[in-house]
């Protein structure tokens, strides 16, 4: 059987990874997300939910989806404990750690951001994630500013097939910094996220595509509800 990986965008930073056998959801913020194309109830069978940090626009509907589907919550130690108190099963990890799961390999990276929970409680450090599934490697940056160690992430995990990068500015990298991130990471394809959901993160994804192209990279826009298939 040929290996493949399908990435479906559900708006903001929510991605559904499907290799034909296993399905993983990253940062399922659907309720209250004006760009979401689905409701949390559509997910019936999921292997795991990866949560990059505690903010509501990433942790989102994870509790409801994890409880209903029995999906394993994979995140930092503090966030997995928080889910454990809500009767969700999880696997705690932390920055720099990698682990092979039945559905794929997960390694967490640094991210420069915050990670308070729904009630303002501290939920450890924010993270990015390198997820290997279906023979493909995907870097989801979470929420972060630009950092030079992205070069190391690209080198140690490389070659990355896809980098999912926030471009909305204000809370994360804007277009210029995200284009520089793409250059440092060296992924085959870069896809913008975390923009236009709210007024303060309006950004032009075409400008990102253009700027990545100027440094010799490739970027594509995937709209909410659309899929990008890695051959
Ligand atoms: Ni955040
Ligand atoms: Mn965010």
mmCIF file of C-alpha atoms in Angstrom, residues 78-193:
data_model
loop_
_atom_site.group_PDB
_atom_site.id
_atom_site.type_symbol
_atom_site.label_atom_id
_atom_site.label_comp_id
_atom_site.label_asym_id
_atom_site.label_seq_id
_atom_site.Cartn_x
_atom_site.Cartn_y
_atom_site.Cartn_z
ATOM 1 C CA UNK A 78 0.576 20.131 32.509
ATOM 2 C CA UNK A 79 -2.081 20.082 29.792
ATOM 3 C CA UNK A 80 -2.433 16.276 29.889
ATOM 4 C CA UNK A 81 -2.913 16.469 33.678
ATOM 5 C CA UNK A 82 -5.606 19.095 33.097
ATOM 6 C CA UNK A 83 -7.358 16.711 30.670
ATOM 7 C CA UNK A 84 -6.906 13.834 33.121
ATOM 8 C CA UNK A 85 -8.900 15.801 35.708
ATOM 9 C CA UNK A 86 -11.663 15.953 33.075
ATOM 10 C CA UNK A 87 -11.679 12.204 32.483
ATOM 11 C CA UNK A 88 -9.837 12.284 29.177
ATOM 12 C CA UNK A 89 -7.040 9.842 28.510
ATOM 13 C CA UNK A 90 -3.775 11.374 27.499
ATOM 14 C CA UNK A 91 -0.078 10.883 27.008
ATOM 15 C CA UNK A 92 2.170 13.547 28.542
ATOM 16 C CA UNK A 93 5.280 14.672 26.697
ATOM 17 C CA UNK A 94 7.381 17.802 26.660
ATOM 18 C CA UNK A 95 9.615 19.997 24.545
ATOM 19 C CA UNK A 96 12.389 18.057 22.857
ATOM 20 C CA UNK A 97 10.781 14.690 23.506
ATOM 21 C CA UNK A 98 9.701 12.319 20.767
ATOM 22 C CA UNK A 99 7.649 9.140 20.869
ATOM 23 C CA UNK A 100 6.418 6.544 18.428
ATOM 24 C CA UNK A 101 2.672 5.917 18.714
ATOM 25 C CA UNK A 102 0.668 3.360 16.690
ATOM 26 C CA UNK A 103 -0.588 6.204 14.482
ATOM 27 C CA UNK A 104 2.722 7.993 13.984
ATOM 28 C CA UNK A 105 5.660 9.727 15.634
ATOM 29 C CA UNK A 106 5.329 12.919 17.627
ATOM 30 C CA UNK A 107 8.109 15.260 18.687
ATOM 31 C CA UNK A 108 7.482 18.546 20.460
ATOM 32 C CA UNK A 109 9.504 21.667 19.807
ATOM 33 C CA UNK A 110 9.817 25.051 21.461
ATOM 34 C CA UNK A 111 7.410 27.867 20.707
ATOM 35 C CA UNK A 112 7.705 31.402 22.061
ATOM 36 C CA UNK A 113 4.261 32.237 23.375
ATOM 37 C CA UNK A 114 2.044 31.714 26.464
ATOM 38 C CA UNK A 115 0.004 28.717 27.653
ATOM 39 C CA UNK A 116 -2.621 29.670 30.217
ATOM 40 C CA UNK A 117 -5.767 27.550 30.317
ATOM 41 C CA UNK A 118 -9.467 28.436 30.042
ATOM 42 C CA UNK A 119 -9.549 29.852 33.592
ATOM 43 C CA UNK A 120 -6.183 31.577 33.363
ATOM 44 C CA UNK A 121 -4.386 28.677 35.041
ATOM 45 C CA UNK A 122 -0.769 28.070 33.966
ATOM 46 C CA UNK A 123 -0.570 25.057 31.618
ATOM 47 C CA UNK A 124 3.151 24.661 31.092
ATOM 48 C CA UNK A 125 5.075 25.914 28.120
ATOM 49 C CA UNK A 126 3.652 26.331 24.615
ATOM 50 C CA UNK A 127 4.952 23.992 21.949
ATOM 51 C CA UNK A 128 5.207 23.309 18.266
ATOM 52 C CA UNK A 129 5.037 19.745 16.975
ATOM 53 C CA UNK A 130 6.660 17.601 14.323
ATOM 54 C CA UNK A 131 4.238 14.816 13.433
ATOM 55 C CA UNK A 132 5.329 11.941 11.201
ATOM 56 C CA UNK A 133 2.474 9.980 9.700
ATOM 57 C CA UNK A 134 1.835 8.123 6.475
ATOM 58 C CA UNK A 135 5.509 8.431 5.610
ATOM 59 C CA UNK A 136 5.325 12.233 5.724
ATOM 60 C CA UNK A 137 6.638 14.835 8.171
ATOM 61 C CA UNK A 138 4.553 17.812 9.180
ATOM 62 C CA UNK A 139 5.660 20.704 11.385
ATOM 63 C CA UNK A 140 2.825 22.604 13.076
ATOM 64 C CA UNK A 141 4.384 25.666 14.689
ATOM 65 C CA UNK A 142 1.574 26.251 17.200
ATOM 66 C CA UNK A 143 1.542 29.906 18.198
ATOM 67 C CA UNK A 144 5.009 31.411 18.178
ATOM 68 C CA UNK A 145 7.239 34.265 17.232
ATOM 69 C CA UNK A 146 10.113 33.680 14.849
ATOM 70 C CA UNK A 147 13.156 31.930 16.320
ATOM 71 C CA UNK A 148 16.462 30.938 14.808
ATOM 72 C CA UNK A 149 16.199 27.367 16.173
ATOM 73 C CA UNK A 150 13.654 26.708 13.432
ATOM 74 C CA UNK A 151 16.752 26.028 11.362
ATOM 75 C CA UNK A 152 17.595 23.217 13.806
ATOM 76 C CA UNK A 153 14.057 21.837 13.641
ATOM 77 C CA UNK A 154 14.339 21.687 9.856
ATOM 78 C CA UNK A 155 17.775 20.099 10.039
ATOM 79 C CA UNK A 156 17.024 17.468 12.702
ATOM 80 C CA UNK A 157 13.559 16.564 11.422
ATOM 81 C CA UNK A 158 14.331 17.151 7.820
ATOM 82 C CA UNK A 159 13.418 17.100 5.224
ATOM 83 C CA UNK A 160 10.044 18.352 6.386
ATOM 84 C CA UNK A 161 7.264 17.809 3.876
ATOM 85 C CA UNK A 162 5.037 20.575 5.208
ATOM 86 C CA UNK A 163 5.338 23.513 7.594
ATOM 87 C CA UNK A 164 2.083 24.951 8.965
ATOM 88 C CA UNK A 165 2.908 28.503 10.016
ATOM 89 C CA UNK A 166 0.941 31.261 11.749
ATOM 90 C CA UNK A 167 0.962 34.519 9.767
ATOM 91 C CA UNK A 168 -1.668 36.644 11.555
ATOM 92 C CA UNK A 169 0.757 38.899 13.460
ATOM 93 C CA UNK A 170 -0.192 40.490 16.816
ATOM 94 C CA UNK A 171 -0.101 37.192 18.803
ATOM 95 C CA UNK A 172 2.328 35.307 16.537
ATOM 96 C CA UNK A 173 4.628 35.771 13.579
ATOM 97 C CA UNK A 174 3.335 38.062 10.874
ATOM 98 C CA UNK A 175 3.855 37.498 7.147
ATOM 99 C CA UNK A 176 7.484 38.690 7.011
ATOM 100 C CA UNK A 177 8.613 36.631 10.002
ATOM 101 C CA UNK A 178 6.668 33.582 8.788
ATOM 102 C CA UNK A 179 8.386 33.837 5.391
ATOM 103 C CA UNK A 180 11.730 33.890 7.198
ATOM 104 C CA UNK A 181 10.576 30.874 9.239
ATOM 105 C CA UNK A 182 9.840 29.027 6.006
ATOM 106 C CA UNK A 183 13.364 29.794 4.810
ATOM 107 C CA UNK A 184 14.908 28.503 8.070
ATOM 108 C CA UNK A 185 12.788 25.324 8.148
ATOM 109 C CA UNK A 186 13.315 24.357 4.525
ATOM 110 C CA UNK A 187 10.053 22.411 4.253
ATOM 111 C CA UNK A 188 8.936 21.360 0.774
ATOM 112 C CA UNK A 189 5.651 23.222 1.185
ATOM 113 C CA UNK A 190 4.568 25.957 3.575
ATOM 114 C CA UNK A 191 0.930 26.598 4.443
ATOM 115 C CA UNK A 192 -0.278 29.716 6.311
ATOM 116 C CA UNK A 193 -2.676 29.517 9.283
#
